[in-house]
PDB file of C-alpha atoms in Angstrom:
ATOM      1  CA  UNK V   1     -22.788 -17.592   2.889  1.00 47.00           C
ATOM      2  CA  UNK V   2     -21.431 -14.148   3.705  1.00 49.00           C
ATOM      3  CA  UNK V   3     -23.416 -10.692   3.933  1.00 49.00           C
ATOM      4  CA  UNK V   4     -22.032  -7.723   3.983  1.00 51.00           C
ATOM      5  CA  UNK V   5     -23.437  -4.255   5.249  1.00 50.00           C
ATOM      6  CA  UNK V   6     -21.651  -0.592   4.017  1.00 50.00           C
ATOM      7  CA  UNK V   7     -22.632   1.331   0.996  1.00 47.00           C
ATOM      8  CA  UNK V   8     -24.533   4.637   0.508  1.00 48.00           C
ATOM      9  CA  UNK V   9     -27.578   5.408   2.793  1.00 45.00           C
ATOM     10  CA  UNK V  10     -26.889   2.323   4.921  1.00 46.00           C
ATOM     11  CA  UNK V  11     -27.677  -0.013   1.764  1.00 49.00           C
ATOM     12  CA  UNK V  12     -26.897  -3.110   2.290  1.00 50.00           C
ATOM     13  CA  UNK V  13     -25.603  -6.143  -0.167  1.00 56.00           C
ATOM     14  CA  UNK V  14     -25.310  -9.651   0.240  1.00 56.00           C
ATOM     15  CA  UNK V  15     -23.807 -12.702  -1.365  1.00 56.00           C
ATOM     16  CA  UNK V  16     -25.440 -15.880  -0.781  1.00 56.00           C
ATOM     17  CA  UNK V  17     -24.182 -19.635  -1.549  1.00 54.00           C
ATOM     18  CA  UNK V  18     -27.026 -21.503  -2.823  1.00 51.00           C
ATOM     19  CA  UNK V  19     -28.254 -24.718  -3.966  1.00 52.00           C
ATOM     20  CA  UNK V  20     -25.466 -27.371  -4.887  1.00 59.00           C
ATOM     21  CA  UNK V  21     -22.399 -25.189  -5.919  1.00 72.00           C
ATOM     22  CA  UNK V  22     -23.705 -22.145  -7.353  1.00 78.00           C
ATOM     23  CA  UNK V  23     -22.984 -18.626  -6.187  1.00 82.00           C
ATOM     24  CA  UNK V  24     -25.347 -16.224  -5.820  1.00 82.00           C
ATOM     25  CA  UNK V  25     -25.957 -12.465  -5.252  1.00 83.00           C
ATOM     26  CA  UNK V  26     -28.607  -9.964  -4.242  1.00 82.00           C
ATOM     27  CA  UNK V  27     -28.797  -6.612  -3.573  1.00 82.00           C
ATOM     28  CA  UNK V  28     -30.839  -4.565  -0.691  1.00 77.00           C
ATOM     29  CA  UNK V  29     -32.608  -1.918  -2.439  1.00 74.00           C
ATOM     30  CA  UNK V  30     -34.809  -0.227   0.437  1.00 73.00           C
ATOM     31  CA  UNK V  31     -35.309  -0.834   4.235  1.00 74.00           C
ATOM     32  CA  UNK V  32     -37.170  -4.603   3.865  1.00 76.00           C
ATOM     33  CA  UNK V  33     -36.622  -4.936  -0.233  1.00 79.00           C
ATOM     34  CA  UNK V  34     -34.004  -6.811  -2.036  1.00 79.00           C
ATOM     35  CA  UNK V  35     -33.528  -7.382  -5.813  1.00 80.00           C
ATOM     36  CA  UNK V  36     -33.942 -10.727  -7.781  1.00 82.00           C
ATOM     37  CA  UNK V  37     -31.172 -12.718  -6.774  1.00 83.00           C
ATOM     38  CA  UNK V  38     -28.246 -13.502  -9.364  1.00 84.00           C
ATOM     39  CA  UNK V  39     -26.356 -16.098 -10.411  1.00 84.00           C
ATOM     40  CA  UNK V  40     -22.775 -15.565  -9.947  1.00 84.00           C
ATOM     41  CA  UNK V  41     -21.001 -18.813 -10.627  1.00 82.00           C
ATOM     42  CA  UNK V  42     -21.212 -19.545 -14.288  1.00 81.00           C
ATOM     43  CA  UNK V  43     -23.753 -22.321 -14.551  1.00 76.00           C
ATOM     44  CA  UNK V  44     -22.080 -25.753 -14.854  1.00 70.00           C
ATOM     45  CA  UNK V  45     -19.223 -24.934 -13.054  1.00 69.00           C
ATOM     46  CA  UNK V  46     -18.708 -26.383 -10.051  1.00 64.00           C
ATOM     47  CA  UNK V  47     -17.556 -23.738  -7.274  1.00 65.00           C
ATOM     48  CA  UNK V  48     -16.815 -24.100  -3.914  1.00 66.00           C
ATOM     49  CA  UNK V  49     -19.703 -22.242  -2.370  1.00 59.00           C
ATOM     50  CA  UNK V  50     -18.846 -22.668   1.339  1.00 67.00           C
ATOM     51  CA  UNK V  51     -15.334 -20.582   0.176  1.00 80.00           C
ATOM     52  CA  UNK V  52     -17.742 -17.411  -1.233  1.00 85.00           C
ATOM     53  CA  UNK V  53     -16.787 -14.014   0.534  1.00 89.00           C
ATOM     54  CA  UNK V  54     -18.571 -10.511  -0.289  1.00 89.00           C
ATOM     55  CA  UNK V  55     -17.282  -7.188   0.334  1.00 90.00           C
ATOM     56  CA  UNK V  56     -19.462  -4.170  -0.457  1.00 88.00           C
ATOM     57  CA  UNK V  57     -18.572  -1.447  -2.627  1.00 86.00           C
ATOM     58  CA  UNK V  58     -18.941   2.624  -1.795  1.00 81.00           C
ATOM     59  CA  UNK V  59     -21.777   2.689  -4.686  1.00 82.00           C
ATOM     60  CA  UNK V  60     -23.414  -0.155  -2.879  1.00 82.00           C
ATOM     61  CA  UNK V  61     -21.736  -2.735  -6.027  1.00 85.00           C
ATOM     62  CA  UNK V  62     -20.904  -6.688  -4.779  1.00 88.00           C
ATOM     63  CA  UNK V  63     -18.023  -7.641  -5.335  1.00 90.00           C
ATOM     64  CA  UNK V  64     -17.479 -11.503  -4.480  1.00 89.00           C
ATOM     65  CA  UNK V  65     -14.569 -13.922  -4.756  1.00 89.00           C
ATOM     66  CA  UNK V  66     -14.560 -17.393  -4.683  1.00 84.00           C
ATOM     67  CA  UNK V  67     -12.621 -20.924  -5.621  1.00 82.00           C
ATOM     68  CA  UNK V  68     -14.000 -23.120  -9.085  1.00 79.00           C
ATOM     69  CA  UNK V  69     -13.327 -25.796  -7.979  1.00 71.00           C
ATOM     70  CA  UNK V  70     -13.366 -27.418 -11.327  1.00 69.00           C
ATOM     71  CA  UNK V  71     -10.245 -26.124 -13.020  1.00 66.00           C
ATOM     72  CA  UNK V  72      -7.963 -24.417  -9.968  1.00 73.00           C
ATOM     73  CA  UNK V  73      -9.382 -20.955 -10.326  1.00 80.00           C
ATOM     74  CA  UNK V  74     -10.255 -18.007  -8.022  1.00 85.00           C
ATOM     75  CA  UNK V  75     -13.112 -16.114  -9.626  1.00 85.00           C
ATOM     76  CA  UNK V  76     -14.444 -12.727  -8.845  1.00 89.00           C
ATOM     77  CA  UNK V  77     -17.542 -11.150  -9.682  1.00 88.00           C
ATOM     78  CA  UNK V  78     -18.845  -7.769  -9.440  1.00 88.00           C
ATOM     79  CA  UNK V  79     -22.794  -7.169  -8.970  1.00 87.00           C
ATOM     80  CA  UNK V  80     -23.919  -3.225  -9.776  1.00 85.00           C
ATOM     81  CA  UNK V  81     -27.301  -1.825  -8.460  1.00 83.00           C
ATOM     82  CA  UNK V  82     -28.226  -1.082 -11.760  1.00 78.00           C
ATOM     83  CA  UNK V  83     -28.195  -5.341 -12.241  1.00 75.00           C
ATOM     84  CA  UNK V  84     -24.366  -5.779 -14.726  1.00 78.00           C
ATOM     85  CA  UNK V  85     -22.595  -8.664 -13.737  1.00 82.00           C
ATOM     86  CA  UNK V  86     -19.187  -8.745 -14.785  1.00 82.00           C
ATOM     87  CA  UNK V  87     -17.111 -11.525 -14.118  1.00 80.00           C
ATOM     88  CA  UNK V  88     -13.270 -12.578 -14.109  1.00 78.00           C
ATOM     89  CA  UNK V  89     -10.479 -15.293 -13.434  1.00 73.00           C
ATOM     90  CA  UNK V  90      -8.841 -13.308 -10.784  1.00 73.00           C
ATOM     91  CA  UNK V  91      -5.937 -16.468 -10.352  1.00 68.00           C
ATOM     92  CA  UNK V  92      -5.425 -19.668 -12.284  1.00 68.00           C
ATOM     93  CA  UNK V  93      -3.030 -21.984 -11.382  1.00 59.00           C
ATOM     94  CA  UNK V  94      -1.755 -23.918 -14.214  1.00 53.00           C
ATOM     95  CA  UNK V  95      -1.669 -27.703 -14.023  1.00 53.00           C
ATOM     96  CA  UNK V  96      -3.526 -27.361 -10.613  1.00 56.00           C
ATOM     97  CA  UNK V  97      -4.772 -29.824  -8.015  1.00 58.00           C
ATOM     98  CA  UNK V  98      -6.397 -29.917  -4.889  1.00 56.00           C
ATOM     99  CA  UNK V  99      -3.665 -29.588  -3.097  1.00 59.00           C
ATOM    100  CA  UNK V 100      -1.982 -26.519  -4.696  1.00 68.00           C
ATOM    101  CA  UNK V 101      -5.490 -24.987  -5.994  1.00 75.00           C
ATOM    102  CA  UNK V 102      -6.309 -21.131  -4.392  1.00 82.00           C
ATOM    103  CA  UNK V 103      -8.521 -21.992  -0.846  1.00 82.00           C
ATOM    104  CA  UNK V 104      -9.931 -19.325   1.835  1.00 86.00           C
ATOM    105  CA  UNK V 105     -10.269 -16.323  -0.586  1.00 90.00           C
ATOM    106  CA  UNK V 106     -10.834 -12.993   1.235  1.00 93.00           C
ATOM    107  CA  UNK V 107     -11.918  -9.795  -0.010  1.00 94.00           C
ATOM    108  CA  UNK V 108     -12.200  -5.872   1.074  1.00 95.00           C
ATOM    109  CA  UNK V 109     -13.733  -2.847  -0.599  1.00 93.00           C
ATOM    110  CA  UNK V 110     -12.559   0.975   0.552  1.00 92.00           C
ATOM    111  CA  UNK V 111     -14.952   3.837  -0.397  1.00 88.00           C
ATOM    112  CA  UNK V 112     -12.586   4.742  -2.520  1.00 91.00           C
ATOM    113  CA  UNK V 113     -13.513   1.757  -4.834  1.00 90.00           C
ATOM    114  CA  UNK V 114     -10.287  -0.288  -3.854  1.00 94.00           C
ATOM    115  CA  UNK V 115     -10.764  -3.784  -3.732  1.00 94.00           C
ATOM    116  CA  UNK V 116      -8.005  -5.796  -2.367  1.00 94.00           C
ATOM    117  CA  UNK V 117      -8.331  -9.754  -2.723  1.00 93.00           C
ATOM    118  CA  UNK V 118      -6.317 -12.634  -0.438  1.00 92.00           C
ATOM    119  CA  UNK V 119      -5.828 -16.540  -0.900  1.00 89.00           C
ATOM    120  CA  UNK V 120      -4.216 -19.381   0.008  1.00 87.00           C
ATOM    121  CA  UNK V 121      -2.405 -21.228  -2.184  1.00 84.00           C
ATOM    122  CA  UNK V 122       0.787 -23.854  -1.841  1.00 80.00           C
ATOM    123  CA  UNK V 123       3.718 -22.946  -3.089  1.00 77.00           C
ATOM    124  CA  UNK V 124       6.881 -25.080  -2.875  1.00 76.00           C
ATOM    125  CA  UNK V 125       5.125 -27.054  -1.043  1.00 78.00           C
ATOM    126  CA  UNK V 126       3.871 -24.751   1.366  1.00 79.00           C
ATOM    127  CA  UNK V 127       0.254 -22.508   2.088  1.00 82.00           C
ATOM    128  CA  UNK V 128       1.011 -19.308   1.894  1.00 84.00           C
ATOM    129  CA  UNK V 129      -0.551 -16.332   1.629  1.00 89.00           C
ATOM    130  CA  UNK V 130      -1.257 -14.205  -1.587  1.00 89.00           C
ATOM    131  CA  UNK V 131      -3.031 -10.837  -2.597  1.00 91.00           C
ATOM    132  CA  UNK V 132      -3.977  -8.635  -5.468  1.00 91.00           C
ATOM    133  CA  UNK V 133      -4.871  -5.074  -5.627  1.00 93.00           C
ATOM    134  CA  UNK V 134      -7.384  -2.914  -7.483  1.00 92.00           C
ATOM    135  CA  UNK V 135      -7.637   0.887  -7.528  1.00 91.00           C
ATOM    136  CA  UNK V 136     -10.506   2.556  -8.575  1.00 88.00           C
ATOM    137  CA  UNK V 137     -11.212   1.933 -12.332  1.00 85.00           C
ATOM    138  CA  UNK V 138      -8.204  -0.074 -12.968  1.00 89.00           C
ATOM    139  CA  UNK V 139      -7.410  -3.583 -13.551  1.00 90.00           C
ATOM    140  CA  UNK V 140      -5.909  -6.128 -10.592  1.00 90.00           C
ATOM    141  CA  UNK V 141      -2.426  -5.979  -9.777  1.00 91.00           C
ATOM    142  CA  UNK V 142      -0.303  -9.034 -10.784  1.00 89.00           C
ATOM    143  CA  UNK V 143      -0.092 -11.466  -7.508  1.00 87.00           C
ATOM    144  CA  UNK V 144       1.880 -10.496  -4.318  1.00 88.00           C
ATOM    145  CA  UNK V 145       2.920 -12.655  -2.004  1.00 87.00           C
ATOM    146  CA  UNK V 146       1.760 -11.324   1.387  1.00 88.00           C
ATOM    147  CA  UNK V 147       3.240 -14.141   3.979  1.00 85.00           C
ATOM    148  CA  UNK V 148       7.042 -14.488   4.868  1.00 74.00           C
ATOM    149  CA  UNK V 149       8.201 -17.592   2.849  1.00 66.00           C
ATOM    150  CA  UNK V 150       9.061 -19.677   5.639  1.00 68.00           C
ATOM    151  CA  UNK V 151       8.068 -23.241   6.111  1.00 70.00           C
ATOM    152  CA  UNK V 152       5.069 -22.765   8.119  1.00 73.00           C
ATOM    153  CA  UNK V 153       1.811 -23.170   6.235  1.00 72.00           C
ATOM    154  CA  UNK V 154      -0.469 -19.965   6.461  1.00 78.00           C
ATOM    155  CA  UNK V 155      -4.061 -19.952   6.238  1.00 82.00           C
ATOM    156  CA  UNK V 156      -7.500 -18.248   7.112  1.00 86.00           C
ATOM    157  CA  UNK V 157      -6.652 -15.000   5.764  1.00 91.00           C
ATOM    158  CA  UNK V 158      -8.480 -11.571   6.681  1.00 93.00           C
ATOM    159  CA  UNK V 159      -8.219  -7.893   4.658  1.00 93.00           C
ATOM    160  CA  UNK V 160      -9.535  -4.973   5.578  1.00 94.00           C
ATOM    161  CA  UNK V 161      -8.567  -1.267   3.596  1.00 93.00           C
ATOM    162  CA  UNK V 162      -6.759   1.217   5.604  1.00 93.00           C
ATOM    163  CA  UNK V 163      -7.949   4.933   5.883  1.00 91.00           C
ATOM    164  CA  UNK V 164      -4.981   5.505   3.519  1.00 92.00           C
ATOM    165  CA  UNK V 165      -5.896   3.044   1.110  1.00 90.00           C
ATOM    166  CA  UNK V 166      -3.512   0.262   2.159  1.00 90.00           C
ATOM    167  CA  UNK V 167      -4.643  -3.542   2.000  1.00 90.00           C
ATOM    168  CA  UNK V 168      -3.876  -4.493   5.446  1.00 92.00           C
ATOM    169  CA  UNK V 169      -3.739  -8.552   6.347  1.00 92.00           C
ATOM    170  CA  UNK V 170      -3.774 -11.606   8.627  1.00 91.00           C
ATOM    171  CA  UNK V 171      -3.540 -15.071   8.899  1.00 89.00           C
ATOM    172  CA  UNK V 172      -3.223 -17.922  10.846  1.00 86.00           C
ATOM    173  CA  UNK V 173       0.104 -20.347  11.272  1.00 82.00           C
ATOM    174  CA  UNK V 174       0.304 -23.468  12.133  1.00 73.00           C
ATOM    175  CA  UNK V 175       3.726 -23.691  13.590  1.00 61.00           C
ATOM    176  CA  UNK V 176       5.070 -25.876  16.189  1.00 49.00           C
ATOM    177  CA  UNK V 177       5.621 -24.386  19.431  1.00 42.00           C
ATOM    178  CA  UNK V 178       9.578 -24.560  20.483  1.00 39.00           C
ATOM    179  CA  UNK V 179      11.061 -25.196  17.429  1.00 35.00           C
TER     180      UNK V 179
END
């Protein structure tokens, strides 16, 4: 589960993983009040829950990504105030597996409306580190890859916006010291 806090007036939104493998989203609406939660996860489709990450957007939107575990997809959702729920295949990898499906998805929001998305994926046989962009109003940018390709596998990926509007990232290596 991940919560998030930003948003207009100190409003706060959160994305919860709930029962089984569903994801699920609710929205702070006052001081102590928060809306119905909603489904996020299309219903019958197994997701990896524990991978669900929230960013908040400057109207005080959700937007969440997270793996489906069922057919080697990284899905993204946006949750308004008003209560729309659009949601998309951010990443498919064709003819996926386990072992080269998208894994640690991370996500950032600028109040803007940016929202920059991260993920691990393997590539020639090694994790490595991938991103798309979207500006306000527009669609996602094709997929960049963010890591050097090197042979070291990359994980647990972290975005944040800069002031400038510039995804900025890190992640983890797993290298082995003196070689």
């Amino acid at each position: 589960a991940a919560a998030k806090e930003n948003g207009p007036a100190g409003v706060a939104s959160a994305i919860v993983a709930g029962g089984g493998s569903d994801v699920s989203g609710a929205l702070r609406t006052g001081p102590a009040t928060w809306s119905t939660p909603v489904r996020l996860s299309e219903a019958g489709k197994p997701s990896v829950s524990n991978s669900a990450r929230a960013a908040v957007g400057s109207n005080g939107s959700l937007h969440a990504v997270w793996v489906d575990s069922s057919n080697s997809k990284l899905i993204f959702a946006t949750l308004e105030p008003g209560g729309g729920l659009a949601r998309t295949t951010l990443h498919e990898v064709a003819g996926g597996s386990i072992a080269t499906d998208p894994a640690a998805p991370a996500i950032a929001a600028d109040a803007a409306g940016r929202v920059a998305v991260a993920w691990t994926q393997v590539v020639s046989g090694v994790r490595t580190v991938k991103a798309k962009l979207r500006e306000p109003g527009g669609a996602f940018s094709a997929a960049m890859d963010v890591s050097p390709t090197t042979n070291e596998p990359r994980g647990n990926p972290l975005l944040a916006i800069d002031r400038h509007g510039r995804p900025v990232a890190t992640w983890s290596t797993s290298a082995s010291i003196g070689t």
